[in-house]
Coordinates of C-alpha atoms in Angstrom, one line a residue:
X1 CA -5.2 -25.4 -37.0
X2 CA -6.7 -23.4 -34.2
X3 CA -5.4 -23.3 -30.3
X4 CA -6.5 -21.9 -27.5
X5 CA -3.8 -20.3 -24.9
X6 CA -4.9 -19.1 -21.9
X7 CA -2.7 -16.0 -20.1
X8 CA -3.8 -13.1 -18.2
X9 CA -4.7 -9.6 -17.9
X10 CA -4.5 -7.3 -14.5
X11 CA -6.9 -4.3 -14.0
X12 CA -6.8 -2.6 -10.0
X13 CA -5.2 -5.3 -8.3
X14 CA -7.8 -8.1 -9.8
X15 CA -6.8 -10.1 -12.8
X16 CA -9.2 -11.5 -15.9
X17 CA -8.5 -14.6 -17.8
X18 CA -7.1 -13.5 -21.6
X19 CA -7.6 -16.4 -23.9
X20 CA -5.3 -16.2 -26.5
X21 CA -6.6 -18.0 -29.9
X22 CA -4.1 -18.8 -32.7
X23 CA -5.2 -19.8 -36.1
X24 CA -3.0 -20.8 -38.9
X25 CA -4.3 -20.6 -42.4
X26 CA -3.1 -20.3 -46.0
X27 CA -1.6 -16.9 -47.1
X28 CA 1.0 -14.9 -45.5
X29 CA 0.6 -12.5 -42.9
X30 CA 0.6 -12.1 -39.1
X31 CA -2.4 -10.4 -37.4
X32 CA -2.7 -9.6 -34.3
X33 CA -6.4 -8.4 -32.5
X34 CA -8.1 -7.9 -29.5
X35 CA -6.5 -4.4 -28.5
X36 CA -3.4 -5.0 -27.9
X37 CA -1.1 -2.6 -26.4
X38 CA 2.0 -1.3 -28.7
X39 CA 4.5 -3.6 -26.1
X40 CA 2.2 -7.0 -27.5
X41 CA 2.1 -5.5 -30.9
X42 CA 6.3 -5.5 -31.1
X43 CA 6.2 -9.1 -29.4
X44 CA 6.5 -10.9 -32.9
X45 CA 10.2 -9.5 -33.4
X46 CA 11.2 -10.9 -29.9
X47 CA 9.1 -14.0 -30.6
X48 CA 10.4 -14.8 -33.9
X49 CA 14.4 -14.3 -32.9
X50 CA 13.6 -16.6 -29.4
X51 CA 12.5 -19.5 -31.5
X52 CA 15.0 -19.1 -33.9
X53 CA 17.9 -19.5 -31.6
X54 CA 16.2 -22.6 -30.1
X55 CA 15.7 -24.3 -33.3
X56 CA 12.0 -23.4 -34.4
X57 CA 10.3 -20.9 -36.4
X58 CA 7.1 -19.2 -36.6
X59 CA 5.7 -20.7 -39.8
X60 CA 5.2 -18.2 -42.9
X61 CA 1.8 -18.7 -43.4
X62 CA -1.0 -16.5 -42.9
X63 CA -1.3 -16.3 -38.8
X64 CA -4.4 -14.9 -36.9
X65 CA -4.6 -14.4 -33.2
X66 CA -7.2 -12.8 -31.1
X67 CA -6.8 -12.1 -27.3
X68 CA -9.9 -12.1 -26.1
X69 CA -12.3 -10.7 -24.7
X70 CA -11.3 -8.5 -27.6
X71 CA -13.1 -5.2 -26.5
X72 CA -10.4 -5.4 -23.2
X73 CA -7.5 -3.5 -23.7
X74 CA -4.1 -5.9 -22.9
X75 CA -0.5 -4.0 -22.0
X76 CA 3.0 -5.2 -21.8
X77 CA 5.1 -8.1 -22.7
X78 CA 3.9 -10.4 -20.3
X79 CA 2.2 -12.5 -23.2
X80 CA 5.2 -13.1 -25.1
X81 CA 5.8 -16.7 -23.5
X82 CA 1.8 -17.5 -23.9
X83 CA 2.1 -16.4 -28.1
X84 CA 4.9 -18.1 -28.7
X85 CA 3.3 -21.4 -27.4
X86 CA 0.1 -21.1 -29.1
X87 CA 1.8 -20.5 -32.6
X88 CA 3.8 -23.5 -31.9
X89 CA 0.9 -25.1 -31.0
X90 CA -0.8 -24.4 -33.9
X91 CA 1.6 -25.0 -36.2
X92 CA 1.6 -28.5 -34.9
X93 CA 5.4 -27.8 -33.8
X94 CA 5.2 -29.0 -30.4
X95 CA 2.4 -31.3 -28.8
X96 CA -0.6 -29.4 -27.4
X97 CA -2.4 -32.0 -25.7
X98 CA -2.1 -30.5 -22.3
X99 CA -1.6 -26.9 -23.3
X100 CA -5.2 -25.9 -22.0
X101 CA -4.7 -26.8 -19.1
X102 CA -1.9 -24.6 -17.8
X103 CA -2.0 -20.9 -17.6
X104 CA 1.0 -19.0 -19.0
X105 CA 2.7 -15.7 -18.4
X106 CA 6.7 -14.3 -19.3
X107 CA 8.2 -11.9 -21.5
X108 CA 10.9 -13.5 -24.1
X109 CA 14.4 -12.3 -24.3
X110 CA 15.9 -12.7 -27.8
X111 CA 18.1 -16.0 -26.4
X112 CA 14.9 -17.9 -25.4
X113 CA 15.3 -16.8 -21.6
X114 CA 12.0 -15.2 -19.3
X115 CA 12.4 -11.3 -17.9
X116 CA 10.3 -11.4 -14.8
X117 CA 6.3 -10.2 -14.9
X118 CA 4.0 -7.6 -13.5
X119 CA 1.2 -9.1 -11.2
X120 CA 2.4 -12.6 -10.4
X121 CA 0.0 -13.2 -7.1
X122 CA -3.6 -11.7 -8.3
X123 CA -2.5 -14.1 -11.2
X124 CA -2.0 -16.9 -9.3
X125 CA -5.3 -16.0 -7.5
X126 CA -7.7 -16.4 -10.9
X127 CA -5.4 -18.8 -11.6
X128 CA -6.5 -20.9 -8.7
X129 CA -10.3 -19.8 -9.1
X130 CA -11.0 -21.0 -12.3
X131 CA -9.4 -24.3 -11.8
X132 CA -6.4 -24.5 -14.2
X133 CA -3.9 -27.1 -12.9
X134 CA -1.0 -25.0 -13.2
X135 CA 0.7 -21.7 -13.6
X136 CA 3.9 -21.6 -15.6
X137 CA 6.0 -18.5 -15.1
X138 CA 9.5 -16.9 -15.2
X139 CA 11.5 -18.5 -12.4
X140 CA 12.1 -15.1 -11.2
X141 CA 8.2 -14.5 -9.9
X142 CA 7.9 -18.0 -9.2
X143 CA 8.2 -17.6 -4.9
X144 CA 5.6 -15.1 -5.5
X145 CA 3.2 -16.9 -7.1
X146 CA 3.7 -20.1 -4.7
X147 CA 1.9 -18.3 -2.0
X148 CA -1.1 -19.5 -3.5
X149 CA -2.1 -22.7 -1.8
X150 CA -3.9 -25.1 -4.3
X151 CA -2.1 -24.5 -7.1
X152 CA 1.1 -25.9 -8.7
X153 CA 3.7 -23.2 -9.9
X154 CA 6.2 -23.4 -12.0
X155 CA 9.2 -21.1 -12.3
X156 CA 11.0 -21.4 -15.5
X157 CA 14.2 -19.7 -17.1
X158 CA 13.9 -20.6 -20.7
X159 CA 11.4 -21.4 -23.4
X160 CA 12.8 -24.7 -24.3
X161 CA 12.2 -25.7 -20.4
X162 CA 8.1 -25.4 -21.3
X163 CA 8.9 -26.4 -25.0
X164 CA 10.0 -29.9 -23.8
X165 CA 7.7 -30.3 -21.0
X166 CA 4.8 -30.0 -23.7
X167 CA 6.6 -32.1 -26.7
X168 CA 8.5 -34.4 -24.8
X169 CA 6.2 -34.8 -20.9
X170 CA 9.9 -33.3 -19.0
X171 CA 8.8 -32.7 -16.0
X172 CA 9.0 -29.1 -14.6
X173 CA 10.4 -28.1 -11.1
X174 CA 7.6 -27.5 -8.5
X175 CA 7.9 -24.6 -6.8
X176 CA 6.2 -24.4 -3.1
X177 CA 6.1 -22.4 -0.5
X178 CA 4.8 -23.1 3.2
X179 CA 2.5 -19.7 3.4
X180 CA 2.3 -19.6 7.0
X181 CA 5.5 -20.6 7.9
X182 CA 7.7 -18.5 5.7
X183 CA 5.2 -15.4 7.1
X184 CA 5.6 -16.0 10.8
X185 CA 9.4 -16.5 10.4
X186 CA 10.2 -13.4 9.2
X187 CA 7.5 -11.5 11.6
X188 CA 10.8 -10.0 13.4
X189 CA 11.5 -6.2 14.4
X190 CA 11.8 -3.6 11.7
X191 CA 15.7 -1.8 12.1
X192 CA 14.7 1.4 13.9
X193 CA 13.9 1.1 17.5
X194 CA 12.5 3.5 19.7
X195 CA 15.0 3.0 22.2
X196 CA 17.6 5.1 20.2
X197 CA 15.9 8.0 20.4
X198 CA 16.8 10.5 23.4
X199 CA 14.0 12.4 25.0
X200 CA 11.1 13.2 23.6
X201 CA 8.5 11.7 26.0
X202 CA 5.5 13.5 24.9
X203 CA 6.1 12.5 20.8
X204 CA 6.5 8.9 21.7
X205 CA 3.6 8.7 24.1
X206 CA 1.3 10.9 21.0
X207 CA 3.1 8.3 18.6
X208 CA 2.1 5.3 21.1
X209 CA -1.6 7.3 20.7
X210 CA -1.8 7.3 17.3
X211 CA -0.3 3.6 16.7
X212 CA -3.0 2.1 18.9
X213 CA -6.0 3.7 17.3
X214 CA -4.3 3.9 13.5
X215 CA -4.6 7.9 13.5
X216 CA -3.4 10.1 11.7
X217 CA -0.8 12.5 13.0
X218 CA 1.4 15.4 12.0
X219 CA 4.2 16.8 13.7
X220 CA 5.4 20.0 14.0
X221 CA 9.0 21.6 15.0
X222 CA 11.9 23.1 13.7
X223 CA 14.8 21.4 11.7
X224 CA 17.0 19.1 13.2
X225 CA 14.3 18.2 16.4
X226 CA 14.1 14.8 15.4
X227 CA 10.5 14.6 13.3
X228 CA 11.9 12.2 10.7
X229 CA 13.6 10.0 13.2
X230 CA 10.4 9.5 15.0
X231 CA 8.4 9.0 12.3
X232 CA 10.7 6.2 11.1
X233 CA 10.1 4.5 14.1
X234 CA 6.5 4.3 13.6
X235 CA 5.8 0.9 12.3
X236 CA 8.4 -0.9 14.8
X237 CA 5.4 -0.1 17.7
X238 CA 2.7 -1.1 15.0
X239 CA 0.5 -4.8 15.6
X240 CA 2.0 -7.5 13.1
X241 CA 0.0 -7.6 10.1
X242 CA -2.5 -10.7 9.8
X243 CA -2.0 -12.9 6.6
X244 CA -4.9 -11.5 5.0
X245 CA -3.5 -8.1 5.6
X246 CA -0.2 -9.2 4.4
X247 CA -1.9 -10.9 1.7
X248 CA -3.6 -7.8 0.1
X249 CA -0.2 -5.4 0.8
X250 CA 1.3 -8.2 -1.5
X251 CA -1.0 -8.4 -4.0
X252 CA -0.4 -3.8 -4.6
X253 CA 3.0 -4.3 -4.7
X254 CA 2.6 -7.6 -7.2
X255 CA 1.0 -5.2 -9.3
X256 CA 3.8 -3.0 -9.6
X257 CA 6.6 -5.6 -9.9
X258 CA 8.0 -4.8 -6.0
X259 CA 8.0 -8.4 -4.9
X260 CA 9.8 -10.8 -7.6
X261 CA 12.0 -13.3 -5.2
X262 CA 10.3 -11.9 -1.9
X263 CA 7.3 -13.8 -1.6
X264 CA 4.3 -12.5 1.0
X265 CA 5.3 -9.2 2.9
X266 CA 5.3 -9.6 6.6
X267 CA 6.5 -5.7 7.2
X268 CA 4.2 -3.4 7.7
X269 CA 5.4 -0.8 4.3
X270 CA 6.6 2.5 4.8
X271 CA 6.8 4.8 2.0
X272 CA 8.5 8.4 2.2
X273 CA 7.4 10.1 -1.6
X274 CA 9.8 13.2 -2.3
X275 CA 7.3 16.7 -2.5
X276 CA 8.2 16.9 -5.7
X277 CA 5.7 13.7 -6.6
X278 CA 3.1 14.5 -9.0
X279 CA -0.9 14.0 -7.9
X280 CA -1.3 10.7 -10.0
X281 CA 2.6 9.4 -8.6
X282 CA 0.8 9.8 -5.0
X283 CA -2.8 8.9 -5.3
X284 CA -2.7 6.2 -8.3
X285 CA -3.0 7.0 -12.3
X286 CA -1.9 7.1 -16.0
X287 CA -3.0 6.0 -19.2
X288 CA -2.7 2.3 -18.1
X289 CA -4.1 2.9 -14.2
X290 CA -1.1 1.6 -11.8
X291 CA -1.3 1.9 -8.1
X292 CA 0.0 5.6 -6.2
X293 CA 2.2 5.8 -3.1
X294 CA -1.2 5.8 -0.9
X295 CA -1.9 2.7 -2.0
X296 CA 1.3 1.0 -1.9
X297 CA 1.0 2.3 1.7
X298 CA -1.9 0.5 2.3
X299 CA -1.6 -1.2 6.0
X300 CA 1.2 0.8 6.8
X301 CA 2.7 3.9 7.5
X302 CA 2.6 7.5 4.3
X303 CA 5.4 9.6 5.7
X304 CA 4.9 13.0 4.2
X305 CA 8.0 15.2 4.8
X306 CA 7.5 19.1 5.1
X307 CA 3.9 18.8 4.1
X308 CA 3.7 22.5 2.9
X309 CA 6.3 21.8 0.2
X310 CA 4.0 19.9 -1.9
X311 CA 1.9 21.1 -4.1
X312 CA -1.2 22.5 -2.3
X313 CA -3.4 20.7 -5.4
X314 CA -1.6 17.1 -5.0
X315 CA -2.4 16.9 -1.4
X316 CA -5.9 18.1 -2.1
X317 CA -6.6 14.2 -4.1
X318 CA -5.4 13.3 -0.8
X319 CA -8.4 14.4 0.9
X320 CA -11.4 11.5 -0.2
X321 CA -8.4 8.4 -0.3
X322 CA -8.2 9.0 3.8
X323 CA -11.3 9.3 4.6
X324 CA -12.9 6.3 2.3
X325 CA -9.8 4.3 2.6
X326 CA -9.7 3.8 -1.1
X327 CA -9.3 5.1 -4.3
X328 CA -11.3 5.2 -7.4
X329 CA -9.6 6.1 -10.5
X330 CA -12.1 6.5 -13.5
X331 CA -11.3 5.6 -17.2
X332 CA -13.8 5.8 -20.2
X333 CA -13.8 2.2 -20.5
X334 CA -13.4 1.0 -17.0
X335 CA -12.8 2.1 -13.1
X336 CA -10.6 0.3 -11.0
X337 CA -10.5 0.5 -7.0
X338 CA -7.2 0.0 -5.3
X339 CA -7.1 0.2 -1.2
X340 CA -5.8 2.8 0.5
X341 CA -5.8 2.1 4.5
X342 CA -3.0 3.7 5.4
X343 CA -1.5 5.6 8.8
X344 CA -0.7 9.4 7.9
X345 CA 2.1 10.8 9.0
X346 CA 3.3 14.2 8.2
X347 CA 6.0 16.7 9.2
X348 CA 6.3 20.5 8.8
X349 CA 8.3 23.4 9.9
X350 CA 6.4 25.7 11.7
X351 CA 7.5 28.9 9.4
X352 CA 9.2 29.0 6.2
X353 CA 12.5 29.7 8.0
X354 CA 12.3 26.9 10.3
X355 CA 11.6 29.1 13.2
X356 CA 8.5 30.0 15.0
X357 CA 8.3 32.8 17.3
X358 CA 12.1 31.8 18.3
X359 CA 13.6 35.4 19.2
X360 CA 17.4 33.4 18.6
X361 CA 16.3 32.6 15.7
X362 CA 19.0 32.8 12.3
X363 CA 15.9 33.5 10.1
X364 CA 12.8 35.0 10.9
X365 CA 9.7 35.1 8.3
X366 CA 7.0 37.6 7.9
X367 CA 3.7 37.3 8.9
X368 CA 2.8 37.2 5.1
X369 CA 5.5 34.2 4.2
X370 CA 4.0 32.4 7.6
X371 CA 0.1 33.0 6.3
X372 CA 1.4 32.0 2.7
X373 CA 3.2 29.0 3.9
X374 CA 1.0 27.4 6.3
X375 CA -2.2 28.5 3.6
X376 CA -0.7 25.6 1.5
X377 CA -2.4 23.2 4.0
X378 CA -6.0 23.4 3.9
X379 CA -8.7 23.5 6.4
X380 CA -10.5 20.5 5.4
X381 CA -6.9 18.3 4.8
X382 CA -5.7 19.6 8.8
X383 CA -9.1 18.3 10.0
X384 CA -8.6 15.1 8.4
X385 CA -5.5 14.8 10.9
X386 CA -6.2 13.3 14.3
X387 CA -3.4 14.6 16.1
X388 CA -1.3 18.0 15.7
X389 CA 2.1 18.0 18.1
X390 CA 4.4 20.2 18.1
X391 CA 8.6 18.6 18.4
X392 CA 10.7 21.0 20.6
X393 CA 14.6 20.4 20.3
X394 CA 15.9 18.2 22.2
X395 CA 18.3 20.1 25.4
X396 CA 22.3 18.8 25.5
X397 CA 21.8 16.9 28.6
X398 CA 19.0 14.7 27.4
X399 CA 21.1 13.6 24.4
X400 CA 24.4 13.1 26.0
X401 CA 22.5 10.6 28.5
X402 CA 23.9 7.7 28.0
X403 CA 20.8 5.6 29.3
X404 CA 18.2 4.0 27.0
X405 CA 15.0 4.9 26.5
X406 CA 11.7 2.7 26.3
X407 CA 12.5 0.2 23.3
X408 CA 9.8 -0.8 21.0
X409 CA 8.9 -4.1 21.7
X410 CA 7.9 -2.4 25.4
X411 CA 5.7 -0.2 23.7
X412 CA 4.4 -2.3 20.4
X413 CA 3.2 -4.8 23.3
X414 CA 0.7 -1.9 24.9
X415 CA -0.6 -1.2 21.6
X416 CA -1.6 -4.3 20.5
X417 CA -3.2 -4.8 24.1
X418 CA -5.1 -1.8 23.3
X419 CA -5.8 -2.9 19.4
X420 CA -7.3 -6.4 21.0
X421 CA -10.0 -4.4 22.6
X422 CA -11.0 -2.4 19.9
X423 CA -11.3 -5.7 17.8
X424 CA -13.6 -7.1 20.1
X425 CA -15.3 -3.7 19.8
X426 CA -15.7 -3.6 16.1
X427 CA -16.2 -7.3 15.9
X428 CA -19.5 -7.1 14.3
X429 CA -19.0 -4.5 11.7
X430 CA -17.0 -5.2 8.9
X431 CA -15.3 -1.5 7.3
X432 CA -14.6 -0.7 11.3
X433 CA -11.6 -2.2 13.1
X434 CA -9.8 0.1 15.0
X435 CA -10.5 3.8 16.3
X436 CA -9.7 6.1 13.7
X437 CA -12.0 4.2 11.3
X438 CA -15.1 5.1 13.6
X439 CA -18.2 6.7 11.8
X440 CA -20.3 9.3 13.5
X441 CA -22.8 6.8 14.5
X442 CA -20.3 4.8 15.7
X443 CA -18.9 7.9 17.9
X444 CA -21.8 8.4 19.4
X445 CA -22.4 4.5 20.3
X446 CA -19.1 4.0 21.6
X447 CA -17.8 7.4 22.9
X448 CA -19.8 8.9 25.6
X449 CA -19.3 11.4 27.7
X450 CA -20.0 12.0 31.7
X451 CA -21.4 16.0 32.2
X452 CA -17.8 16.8 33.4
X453 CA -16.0 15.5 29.9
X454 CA -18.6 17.2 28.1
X455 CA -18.3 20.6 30.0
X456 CA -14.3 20.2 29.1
X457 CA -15.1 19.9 25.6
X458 CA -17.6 22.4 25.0
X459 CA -15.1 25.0 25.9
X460 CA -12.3 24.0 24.3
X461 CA -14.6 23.6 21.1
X462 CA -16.0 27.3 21.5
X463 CA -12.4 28.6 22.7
X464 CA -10.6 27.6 19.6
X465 CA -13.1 27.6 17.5
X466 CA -13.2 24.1 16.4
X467 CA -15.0 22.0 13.2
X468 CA -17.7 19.3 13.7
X469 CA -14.8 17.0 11.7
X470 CA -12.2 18.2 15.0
X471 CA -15.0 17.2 17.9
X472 CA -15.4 13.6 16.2
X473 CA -11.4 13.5 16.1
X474 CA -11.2 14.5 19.8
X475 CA -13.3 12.0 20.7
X476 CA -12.1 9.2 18.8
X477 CA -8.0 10.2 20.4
X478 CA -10.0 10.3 23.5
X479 CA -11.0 6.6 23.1
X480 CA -7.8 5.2 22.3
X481 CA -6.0 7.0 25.2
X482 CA -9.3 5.0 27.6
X483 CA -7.7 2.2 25.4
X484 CA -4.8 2.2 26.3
X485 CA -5.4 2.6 30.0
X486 CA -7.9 -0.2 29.9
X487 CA -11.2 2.0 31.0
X488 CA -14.7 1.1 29.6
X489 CA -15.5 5.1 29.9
X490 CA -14.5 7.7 28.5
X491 CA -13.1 9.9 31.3
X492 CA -12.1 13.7 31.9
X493 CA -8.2 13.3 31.8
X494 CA -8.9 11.5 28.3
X495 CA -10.7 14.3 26.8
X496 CA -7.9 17.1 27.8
X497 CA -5.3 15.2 27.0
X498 CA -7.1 14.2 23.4
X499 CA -7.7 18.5 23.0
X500 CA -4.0 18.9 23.7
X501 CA -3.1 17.0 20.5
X502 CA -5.0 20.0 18.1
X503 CA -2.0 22.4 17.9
X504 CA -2.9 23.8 14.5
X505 CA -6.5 24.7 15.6
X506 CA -4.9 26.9 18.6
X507 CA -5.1 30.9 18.1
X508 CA -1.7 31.8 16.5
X509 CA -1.1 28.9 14.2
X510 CA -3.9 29.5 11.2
X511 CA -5.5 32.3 12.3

């Protein structure tokens, strides 16, 4: 007798429809096809002992299954739950009237019970497009999958649950979620405030800068002057993510098995990767592609801690992901795109000692540690950065003042005012909605200059020798700061400030 299954297969952060055929024949034998990976290949052991402890068997006769499309290669354990129902199926076991009709996803434990699943929401997704009535999953993913309006889900915690739904019409436990609701409920402040942190003016208002126009910044000072703390505090001044934002950050981290019980993310992420990370950890990789740290990123906030501690080659794949917004990773049989719009942040000593041109300093470095040290940062990656500012230590009496500074909410409120005019801005064009994502023909639309600005600029450019990449980067600070003061031009005051945040194109740093 012959059955058709239907589970599914994720590739970048879309899934494909795996129909599962089973055939049972005369003979002995159990073949499996279609490329499996060596995780489906081993699922007839977990299979076989899951039945058997809940009073069935898979049949010893000669038993055939394809996975198709059969040229697609299929990974993990996930299909454990969808084999085992389609040799009961065909073995005429349990009724398979309906079975077509459902898709179906879990791995088996040996008892009969469902381990939770990679990819739950992009699954739910097809799911939902190609019109299956439901999708029957470990109970574990099944808040995960419910965000999908449209489609019933059903969490399960053991194989005789879906066994008797089939053979005897049990009926299964809905599981629903109201989307909206549950998102803007949990739409509250993020635990680090700005309001703990003591002096410091200048970062916030270049942090305030960079939040508004999503730039990238880096942040330079010696240990202990409070970079990490401040960049920590980043996303609590950040908009709220939009459900379709939320949405797509959901979907990555689906992918990777970060959501499970969670359901739809409503904080922005921040991820903090050790230096130690390896070029496909950061950027995305492996045999079997899986998402990098820039992409589980995506909509939020890369916090790259003493940048010129990694290695000089992983930040290097770093360069195209920032500038395109997404990465590409290539395999001989396929290519998968994963996005990558995230906020850079990044932090660095200004010497390998801590201690720049500090004559109290406890450790001093060479002029050949300092050129060998910063030379880990390239040109083209420092160009990439917006804005360069350099964190001084904070003096005794600011920190033993017991007053409060500026709190977040204060701040997040100015940024959003300023991210509301850039939408109207960029309403038309669809890869652009907020500063730092401006083109060079968007630049020169939307960033022009009265003869005094471009006077200012001119020098500075010629002074310290700056790139073609660093004007456009001026220019594009330049129009946040007008932003965020609410001015239709781009003024004089906006351009200085703007060529103040370029510390590591000044004579002295690189040179």
């Amino acid at each position: 007798m012959l059955i058709k299954v239907y589970g599914s297969a994720v590739f970048g952060i879309e899934a494909t429809t795996i129909v599962v055929e089973v055939n049972i024949d005369k003979g002995v034998g159990y073949h499996l096809v279609g490329l499996p990976d060596n995780a489906i290949k081993e699922s007839n052991y977990r299979i076989a002992a899951a039945l058997q402890n809940n009073g069935y068997r898979i049949p010893g006769k000669k038993i055939t299954i394809n996975m198709a499309p059969a040229d697609l290669r299929k990974e993990g354990s996930a299909y454990d739950l969808t084999l085992a129902l389609g040799i009961l199926a065909a073995s005429g076991q349990i009724n398979s009237e309906n079975i077509h009709d459902y898709l179906i996803m879990g791995e088996l434990s040996l008892d009969g019970s469902l381990q939770s699943i990679k990819g739950a929401l992009p699954i739910a997704i097809k799911a939902r497009e190609e019109g299956f009535k439901g999708f029957i999953l470990p109970k574990e993913n099944a808040i995960e999958a419910a965000i999908v309006d449209g489609l019933k889900v059903f969490g399960i915690e053991n194989i005789k649950e879906i066994i008797d739904f089939f053979d005897l019409g049990t009926p299964l436990v809905e599981t629903t979620v109201n989307t909206r609701e549950e998102f803007y409920e949990h739409l509250d402040m993020p635990e680090f405030d700005f309001a703990d942190v003591k002096g410091q003016e200048s970062i916030k208002r270049c942090m305030e800068i960079a939040a508004a126009g999503g730039h990238n910044i880096i942040l330079i000072g010696p240990p202990g002057a409070g970079k990490t703390m401040l960049a920590k505090r980043l996303p609590s001044i950040l908009p709220p993510m939009t459900l379709h934002e939320a949405l797509e950050t959901t979907k990555i981290h689906s992918v990777v098995g970060k959501v499970k019980n969670k359901g739809l993310m409503s904080q922005r992420p921040f991820r903090s990767p050790h230096h130690t990370i390896s070029s496909a950890a950061l950027v995305g990789g492996g045999s079997y592609p899986q998402p990098g740290e820039i992409s589980l990123s995506h909509n939020g906030v890369l916090f790259l801690d003493e940048l010129p501690e990694f290695e000089r080659r992983v930040l290097e794949v770093m360069r195209q992901p920032i500038e395109d917004r997404e990465v590409t990773i290539a395999r001989a049989q396929y290519t998968v795109t994963y996005p990558s719009s995230f906020m850079l942040v990044a932090s660095m000593n200004p010497s390998p000692g801590g201690y720049f041109n500090d004559p109290d300093a406890p450790v001093t470095s060479s002029p050949a540690e300092m050129q060998r040290y910063l030379g880990k940062i390239s040109g083209p990656l420092l160009d990439r950065i917006d804005i360069h500012i350099e964190v001084t230590p904070v003096p005794f009496d600011k920190l033993s003042d017991e007053r409060k500074g500026e709190n977040s909410v204060e701040i997040r409120k100015r940024v959003e005012a300023a991210r509301e005019i850039q939408t109207k801005r960029f309403n038309d064009l669809k890869q652009v909605h907020y500063n730092a994502q401006m083109g060079t023909k968007h630049i020169r639309e939307y960033c022009k200059l009265e003869e005094e600005s471009k006077t200012l600029l001119k020098n500075a450019m010629e002074r310290l020798n700056l790139s073609a990449r660093a004007y456009d980067r001026i220019l594009k600070v330049a129009r946040t700061i007008a932003d965020l003061e609410k001015s239709e031009l781009v003024k004089e005051n906006h351009i200085s400030e703007a060529i103040q945040y370029r510390s590591l194109d000044r004579e002295g740093w690189l040179g």
